[in-house]
CSV table of C-alpha atoms in Angstrom, one decimal:
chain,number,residue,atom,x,y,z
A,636,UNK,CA,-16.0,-16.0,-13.7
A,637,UNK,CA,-12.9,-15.3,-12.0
A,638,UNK,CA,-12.8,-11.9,-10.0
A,639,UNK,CA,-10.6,-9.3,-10.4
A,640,UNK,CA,-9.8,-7.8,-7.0
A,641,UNK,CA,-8.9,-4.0,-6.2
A,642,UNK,CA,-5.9,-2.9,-4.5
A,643,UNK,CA,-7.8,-2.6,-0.8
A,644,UNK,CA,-9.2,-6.4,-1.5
A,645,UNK,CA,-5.4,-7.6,-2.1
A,646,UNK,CA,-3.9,-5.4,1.2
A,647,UNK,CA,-6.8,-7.4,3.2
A,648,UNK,CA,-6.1,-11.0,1.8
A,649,UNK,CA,-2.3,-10.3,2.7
A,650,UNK,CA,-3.1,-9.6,6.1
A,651,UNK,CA,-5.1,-12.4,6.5
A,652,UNK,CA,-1.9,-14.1,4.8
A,653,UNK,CA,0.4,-12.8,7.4
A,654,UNK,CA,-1.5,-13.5,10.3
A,655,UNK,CA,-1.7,-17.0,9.0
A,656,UNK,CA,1.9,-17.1,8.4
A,657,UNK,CA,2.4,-16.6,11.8
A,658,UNK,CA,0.4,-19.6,12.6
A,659,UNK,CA,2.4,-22.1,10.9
A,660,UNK,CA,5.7,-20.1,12.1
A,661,UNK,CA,4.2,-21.8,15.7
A,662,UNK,CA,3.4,-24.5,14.8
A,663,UNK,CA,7.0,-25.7,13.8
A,664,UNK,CA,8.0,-26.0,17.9
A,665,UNK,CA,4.9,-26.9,18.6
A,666,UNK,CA,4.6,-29.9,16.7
A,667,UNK,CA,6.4,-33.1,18.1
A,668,UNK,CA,6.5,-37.1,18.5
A,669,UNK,CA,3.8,-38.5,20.7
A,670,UNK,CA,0.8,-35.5,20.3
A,671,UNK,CA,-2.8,-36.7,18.0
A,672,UNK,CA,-3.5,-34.8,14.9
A,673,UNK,CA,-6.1,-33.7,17.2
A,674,UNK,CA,-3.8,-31.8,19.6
A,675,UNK,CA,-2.1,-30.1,16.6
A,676,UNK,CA,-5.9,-28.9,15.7
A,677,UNK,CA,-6.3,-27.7,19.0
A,678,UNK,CA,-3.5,-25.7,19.0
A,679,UNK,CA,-3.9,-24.4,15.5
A,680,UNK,CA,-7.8,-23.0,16.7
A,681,UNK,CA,-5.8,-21.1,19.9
A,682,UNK,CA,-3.4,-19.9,17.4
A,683,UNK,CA,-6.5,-18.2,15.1
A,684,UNK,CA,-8.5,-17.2,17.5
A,685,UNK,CA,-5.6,-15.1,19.0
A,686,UNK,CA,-5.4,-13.5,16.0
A,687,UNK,CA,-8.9,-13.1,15.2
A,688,UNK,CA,-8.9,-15.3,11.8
A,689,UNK,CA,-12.2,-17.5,11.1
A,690,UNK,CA,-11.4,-20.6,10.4
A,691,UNK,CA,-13.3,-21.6,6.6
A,692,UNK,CA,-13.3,-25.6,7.0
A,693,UNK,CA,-15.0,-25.4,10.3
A,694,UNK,CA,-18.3,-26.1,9.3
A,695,UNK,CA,-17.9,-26.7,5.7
A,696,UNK,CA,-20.0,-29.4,4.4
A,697,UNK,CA,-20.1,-30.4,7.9
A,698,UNK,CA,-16.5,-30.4,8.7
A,699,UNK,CA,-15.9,-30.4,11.7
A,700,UNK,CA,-12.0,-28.9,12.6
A,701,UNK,CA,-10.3,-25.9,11.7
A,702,UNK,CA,-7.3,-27.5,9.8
A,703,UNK,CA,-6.8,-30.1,7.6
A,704,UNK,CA,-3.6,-32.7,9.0
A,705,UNK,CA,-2.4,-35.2,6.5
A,706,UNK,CA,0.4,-38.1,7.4
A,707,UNK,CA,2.5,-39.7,5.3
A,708,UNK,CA,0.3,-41.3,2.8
A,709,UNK,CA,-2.2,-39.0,3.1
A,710,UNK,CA,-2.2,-36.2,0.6
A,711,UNK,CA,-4.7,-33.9,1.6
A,712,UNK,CA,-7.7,-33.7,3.6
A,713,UNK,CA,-7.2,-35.6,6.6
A,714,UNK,CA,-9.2,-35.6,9.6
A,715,UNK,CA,-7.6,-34.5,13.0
A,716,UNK,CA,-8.0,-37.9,15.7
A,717,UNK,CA,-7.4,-38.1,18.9
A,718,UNK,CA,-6.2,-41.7,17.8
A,719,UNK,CA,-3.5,-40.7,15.3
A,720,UNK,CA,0.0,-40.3,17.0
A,721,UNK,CA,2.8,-38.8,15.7
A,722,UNK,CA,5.8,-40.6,15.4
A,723,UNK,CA,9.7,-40.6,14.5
A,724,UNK,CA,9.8,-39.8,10.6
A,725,UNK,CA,6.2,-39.1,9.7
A,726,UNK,CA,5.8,-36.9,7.2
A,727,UNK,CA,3.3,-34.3,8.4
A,728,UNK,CA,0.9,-31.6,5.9
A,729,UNK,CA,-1.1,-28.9,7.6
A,730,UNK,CA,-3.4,-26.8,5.2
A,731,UNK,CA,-5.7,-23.9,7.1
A,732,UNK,CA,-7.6,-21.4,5.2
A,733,UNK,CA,-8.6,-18.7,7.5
A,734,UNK,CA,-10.3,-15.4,6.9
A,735,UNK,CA,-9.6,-11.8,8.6
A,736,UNK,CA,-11.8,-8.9,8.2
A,737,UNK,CA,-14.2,-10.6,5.3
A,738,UNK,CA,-11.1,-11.9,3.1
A,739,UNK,CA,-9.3,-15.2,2.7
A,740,UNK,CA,-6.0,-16.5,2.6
A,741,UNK,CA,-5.4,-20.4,1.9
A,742,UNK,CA,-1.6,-21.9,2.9
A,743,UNK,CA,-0.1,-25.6,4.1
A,744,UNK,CA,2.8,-26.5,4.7
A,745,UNK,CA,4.9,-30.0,5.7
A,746,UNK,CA,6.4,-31.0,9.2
A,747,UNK,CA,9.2,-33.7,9.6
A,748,UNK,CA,8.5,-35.5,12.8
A,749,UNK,CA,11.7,-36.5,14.9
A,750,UNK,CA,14.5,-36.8,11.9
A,751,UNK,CA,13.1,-37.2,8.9
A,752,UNK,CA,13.5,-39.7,6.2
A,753,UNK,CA,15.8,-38.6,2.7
A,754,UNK,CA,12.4,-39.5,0.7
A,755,UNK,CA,10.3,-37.2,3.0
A,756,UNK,CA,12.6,-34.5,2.1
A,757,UNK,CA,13.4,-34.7,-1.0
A,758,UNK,CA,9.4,-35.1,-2.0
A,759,UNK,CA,8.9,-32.0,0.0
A,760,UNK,CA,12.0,-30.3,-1.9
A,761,UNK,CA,10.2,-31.2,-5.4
A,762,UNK,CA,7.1,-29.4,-4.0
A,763,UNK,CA,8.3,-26.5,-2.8
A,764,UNK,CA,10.2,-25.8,-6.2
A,765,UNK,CA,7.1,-26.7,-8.4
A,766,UNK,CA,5.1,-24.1,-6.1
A,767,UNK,CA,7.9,-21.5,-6.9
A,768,UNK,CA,8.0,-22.7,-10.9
A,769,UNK,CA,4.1,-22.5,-11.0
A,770,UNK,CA,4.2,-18.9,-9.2
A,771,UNK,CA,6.8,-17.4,-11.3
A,772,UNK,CA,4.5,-18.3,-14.4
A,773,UNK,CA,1.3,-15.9,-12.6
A,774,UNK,CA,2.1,-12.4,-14.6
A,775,UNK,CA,0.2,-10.5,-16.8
A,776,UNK,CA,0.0,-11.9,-20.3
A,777,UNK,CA,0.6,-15.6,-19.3
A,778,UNK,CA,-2.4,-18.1,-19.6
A,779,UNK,CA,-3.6,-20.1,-16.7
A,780,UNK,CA,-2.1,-23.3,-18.1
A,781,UNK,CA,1.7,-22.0,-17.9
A,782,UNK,CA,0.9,-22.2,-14.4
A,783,UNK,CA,-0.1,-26.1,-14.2
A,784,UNK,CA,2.4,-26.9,-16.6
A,785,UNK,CA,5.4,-25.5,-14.9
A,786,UNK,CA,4.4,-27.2,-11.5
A,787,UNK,CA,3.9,-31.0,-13.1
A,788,UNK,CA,7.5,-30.2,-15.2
A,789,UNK,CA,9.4,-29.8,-12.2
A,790,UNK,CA,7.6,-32.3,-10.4
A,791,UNK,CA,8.2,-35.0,-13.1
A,792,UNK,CA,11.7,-33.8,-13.7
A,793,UNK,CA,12.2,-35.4,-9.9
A,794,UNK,CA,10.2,-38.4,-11.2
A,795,UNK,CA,6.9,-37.8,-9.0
A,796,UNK,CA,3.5,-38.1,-9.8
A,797,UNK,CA,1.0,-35.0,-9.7
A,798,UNK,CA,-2.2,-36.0,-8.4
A,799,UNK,CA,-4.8,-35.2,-10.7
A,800,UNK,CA,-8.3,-35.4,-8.9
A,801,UNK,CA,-7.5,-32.3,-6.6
A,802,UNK,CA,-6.4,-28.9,-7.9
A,803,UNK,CA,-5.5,-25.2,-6.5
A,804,UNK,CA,-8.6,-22.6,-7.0
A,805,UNK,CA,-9.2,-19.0,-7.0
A,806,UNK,CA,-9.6,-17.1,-3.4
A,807,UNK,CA,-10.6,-14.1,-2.3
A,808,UNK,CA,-14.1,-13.6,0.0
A,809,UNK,CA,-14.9,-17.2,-0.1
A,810,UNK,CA,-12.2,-20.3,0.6
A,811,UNK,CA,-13.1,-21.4,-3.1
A,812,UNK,CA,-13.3,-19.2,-6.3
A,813,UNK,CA,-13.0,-19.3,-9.6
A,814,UNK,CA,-11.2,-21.0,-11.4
A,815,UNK,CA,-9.9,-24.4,-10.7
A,816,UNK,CA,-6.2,-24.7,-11.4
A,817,UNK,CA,-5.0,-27.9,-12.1
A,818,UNK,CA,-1.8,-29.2,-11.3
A,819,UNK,CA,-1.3,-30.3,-14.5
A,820,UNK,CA,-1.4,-29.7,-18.4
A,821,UNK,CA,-0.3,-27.6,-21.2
A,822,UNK,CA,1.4,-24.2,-21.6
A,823,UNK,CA,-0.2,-22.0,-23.5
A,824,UNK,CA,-4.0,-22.1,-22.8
A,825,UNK,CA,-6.9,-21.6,-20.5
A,826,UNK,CA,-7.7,-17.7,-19.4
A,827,UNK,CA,-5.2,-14.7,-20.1
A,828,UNK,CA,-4.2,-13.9,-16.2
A,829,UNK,CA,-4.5,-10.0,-15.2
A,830,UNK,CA,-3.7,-8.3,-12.9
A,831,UNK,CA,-5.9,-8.4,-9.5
A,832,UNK,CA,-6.5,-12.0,-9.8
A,833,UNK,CA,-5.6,-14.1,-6.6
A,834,UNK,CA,-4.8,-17.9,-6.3
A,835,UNK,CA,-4.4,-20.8,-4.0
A,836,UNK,CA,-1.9,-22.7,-5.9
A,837,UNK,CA,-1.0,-26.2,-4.2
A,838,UNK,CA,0.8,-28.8,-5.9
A,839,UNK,CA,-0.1,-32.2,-4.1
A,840,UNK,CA,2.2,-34.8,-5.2
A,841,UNK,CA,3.3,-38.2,-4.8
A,842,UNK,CA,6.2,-40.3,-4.3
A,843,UNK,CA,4.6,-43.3,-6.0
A,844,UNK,CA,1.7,-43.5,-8.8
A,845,UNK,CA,-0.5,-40.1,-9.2
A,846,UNK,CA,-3.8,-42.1,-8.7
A,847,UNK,CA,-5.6,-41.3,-5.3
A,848,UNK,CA,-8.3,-42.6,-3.4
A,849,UNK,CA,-11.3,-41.1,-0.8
A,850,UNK,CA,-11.5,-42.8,2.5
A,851,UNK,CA,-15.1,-44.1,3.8
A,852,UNK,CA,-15.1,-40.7,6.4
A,853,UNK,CA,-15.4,-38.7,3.0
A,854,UNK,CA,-12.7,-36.7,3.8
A,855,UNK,CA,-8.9,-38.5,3.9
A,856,UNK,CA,-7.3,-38.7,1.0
A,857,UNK,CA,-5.1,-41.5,0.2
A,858,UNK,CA,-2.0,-42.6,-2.2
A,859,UNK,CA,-3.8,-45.6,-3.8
A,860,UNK,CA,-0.1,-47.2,-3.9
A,861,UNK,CA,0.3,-46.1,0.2
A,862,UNK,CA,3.2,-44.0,-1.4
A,863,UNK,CA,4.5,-40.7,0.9
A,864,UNK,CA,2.2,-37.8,-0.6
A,865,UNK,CA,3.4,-34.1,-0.1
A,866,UNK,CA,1.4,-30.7,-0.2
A,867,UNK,CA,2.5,-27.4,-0.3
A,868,UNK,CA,0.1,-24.4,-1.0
A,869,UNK,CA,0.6,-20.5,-1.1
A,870,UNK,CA,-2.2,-17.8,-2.0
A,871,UNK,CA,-0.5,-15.4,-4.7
A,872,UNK,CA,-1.8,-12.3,-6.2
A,873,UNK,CA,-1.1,-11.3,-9.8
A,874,UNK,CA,0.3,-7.7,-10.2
A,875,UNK,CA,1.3,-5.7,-12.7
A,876,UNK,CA,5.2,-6.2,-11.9
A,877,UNK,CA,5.9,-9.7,-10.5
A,878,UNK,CA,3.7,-12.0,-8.3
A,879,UNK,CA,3.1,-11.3,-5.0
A,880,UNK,CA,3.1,-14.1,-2.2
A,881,UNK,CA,0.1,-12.8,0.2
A,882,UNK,CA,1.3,-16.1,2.7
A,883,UNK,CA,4.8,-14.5,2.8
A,884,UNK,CA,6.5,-11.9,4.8
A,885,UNK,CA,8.6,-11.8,1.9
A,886,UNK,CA,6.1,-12.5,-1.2
């Protein structure tokens, strides 16, 4: 069932949403050639706690950091190591969902270590703009599918694949809610969207072949092709007028 929230539920998630803004606004001169997906980790749990956000991975089916850092080839999910060094032109994808006084907000975003590579950027580019395509489809009226189908559209139109095991979700008091939204399919069905309802939408995509792969720590996930993978996520709430980024000073 997906859960319609109330106007005091939706002020609360984008507070949580600015906070975590902030976050990843530090993060961008923090993170640099030579430091471990580990140190990047480190940072990001001084950067909560001085905000007072609870991290929601830490701890989740016995995960044990409070972001998810994913390099190059790695779509989503990866582990922070003390092992794994950044270097020149790694493409870099932090995703933190965090909660502030009971309520959730879910965002990642990608880092170009030292100068980045024209692939890196323009597979970032193509995610960003499916995000915004798939976010200007969340209004009133419009059915849950409009939303996948306008994010893989533009991501094909660049000729990338959308990854099709992993999808956005619902959010609001817990990290995941109904309902699942996929990346993918076809305009016109799934639920009518109302307003109050609040998403995590997160194309993940690829430069290569769409078909992805779990790593034996049962976390990393991997380009089956080693292809560069991006992922960009935003939480959104629906509204009566247009949609509102809660992750955005200026949603």
């Amino acid at each position: 069932m997906i859960t319609i929230k109330n106007k005091m539920s939706i002020a609360k998630m984008e507070k949580a949403g600015l906070l975590l803004q902030e976050v990843f606004h530090a993060l961008t001169s923090f993170i640099k050639e030579g430091m471990s997906t580990l140190d990047v980790d480190t940072k990001v749990a001084q950067l909560l706690k001085e905000r007072n956000l609870i991290s929601k991975s830490l701890g989740y089916r016995g995960y044990k950091h409070v972001s998810c850092i994913s390099v190059n080839d790695v779509v989503v999910h990866g582990v922070p190591s003390a092992s794994q060094i950044l270097c020149d032109g790694d493409l870099v994808k932090v995703d933190i969902c965090a909660s502030h006084d009971g309520y959730c907000a879910d965002m990642a975003r990608a880092y170009f270590i030292g100068k980045p590579r024209v692939e890196a950027q323009q597979l970032v580019a193509a995610a960003e703009s499916a995000l915004a395509k798939g976010i200007e489809k969340a209004k009133p009226g419009n059915r849950l599918g409009d939303i996948s189908a306008a994010i893989q559209a533009e991501v094909e139109k660049h000729g990338f694949g959308v990854v099709r095991d992993f999808a956005g979700h619902g959010i609001g008091k817990q990290m995941h809610e109904d309902p699942e939204i996929l990346n993918y399919g076809k305009p016109g069905q799934g639920p009518v969207l109302q307003a109050g309802m609040t998403f995590a939408l997160e194309p993940m995509i690829t430069q290569g072949n769409y078909k992805v792969y779990v790593t034996q720590d049962g976390w990393t996930v991997k380009t089956s092709d080693k292809s560069l993978a991006a992922h960009i996520e935003d939480t959104i709430a629906i509204t009566h007028d247009k949609p509102k980024v809660l992750t955005r000073s200026n949603g």
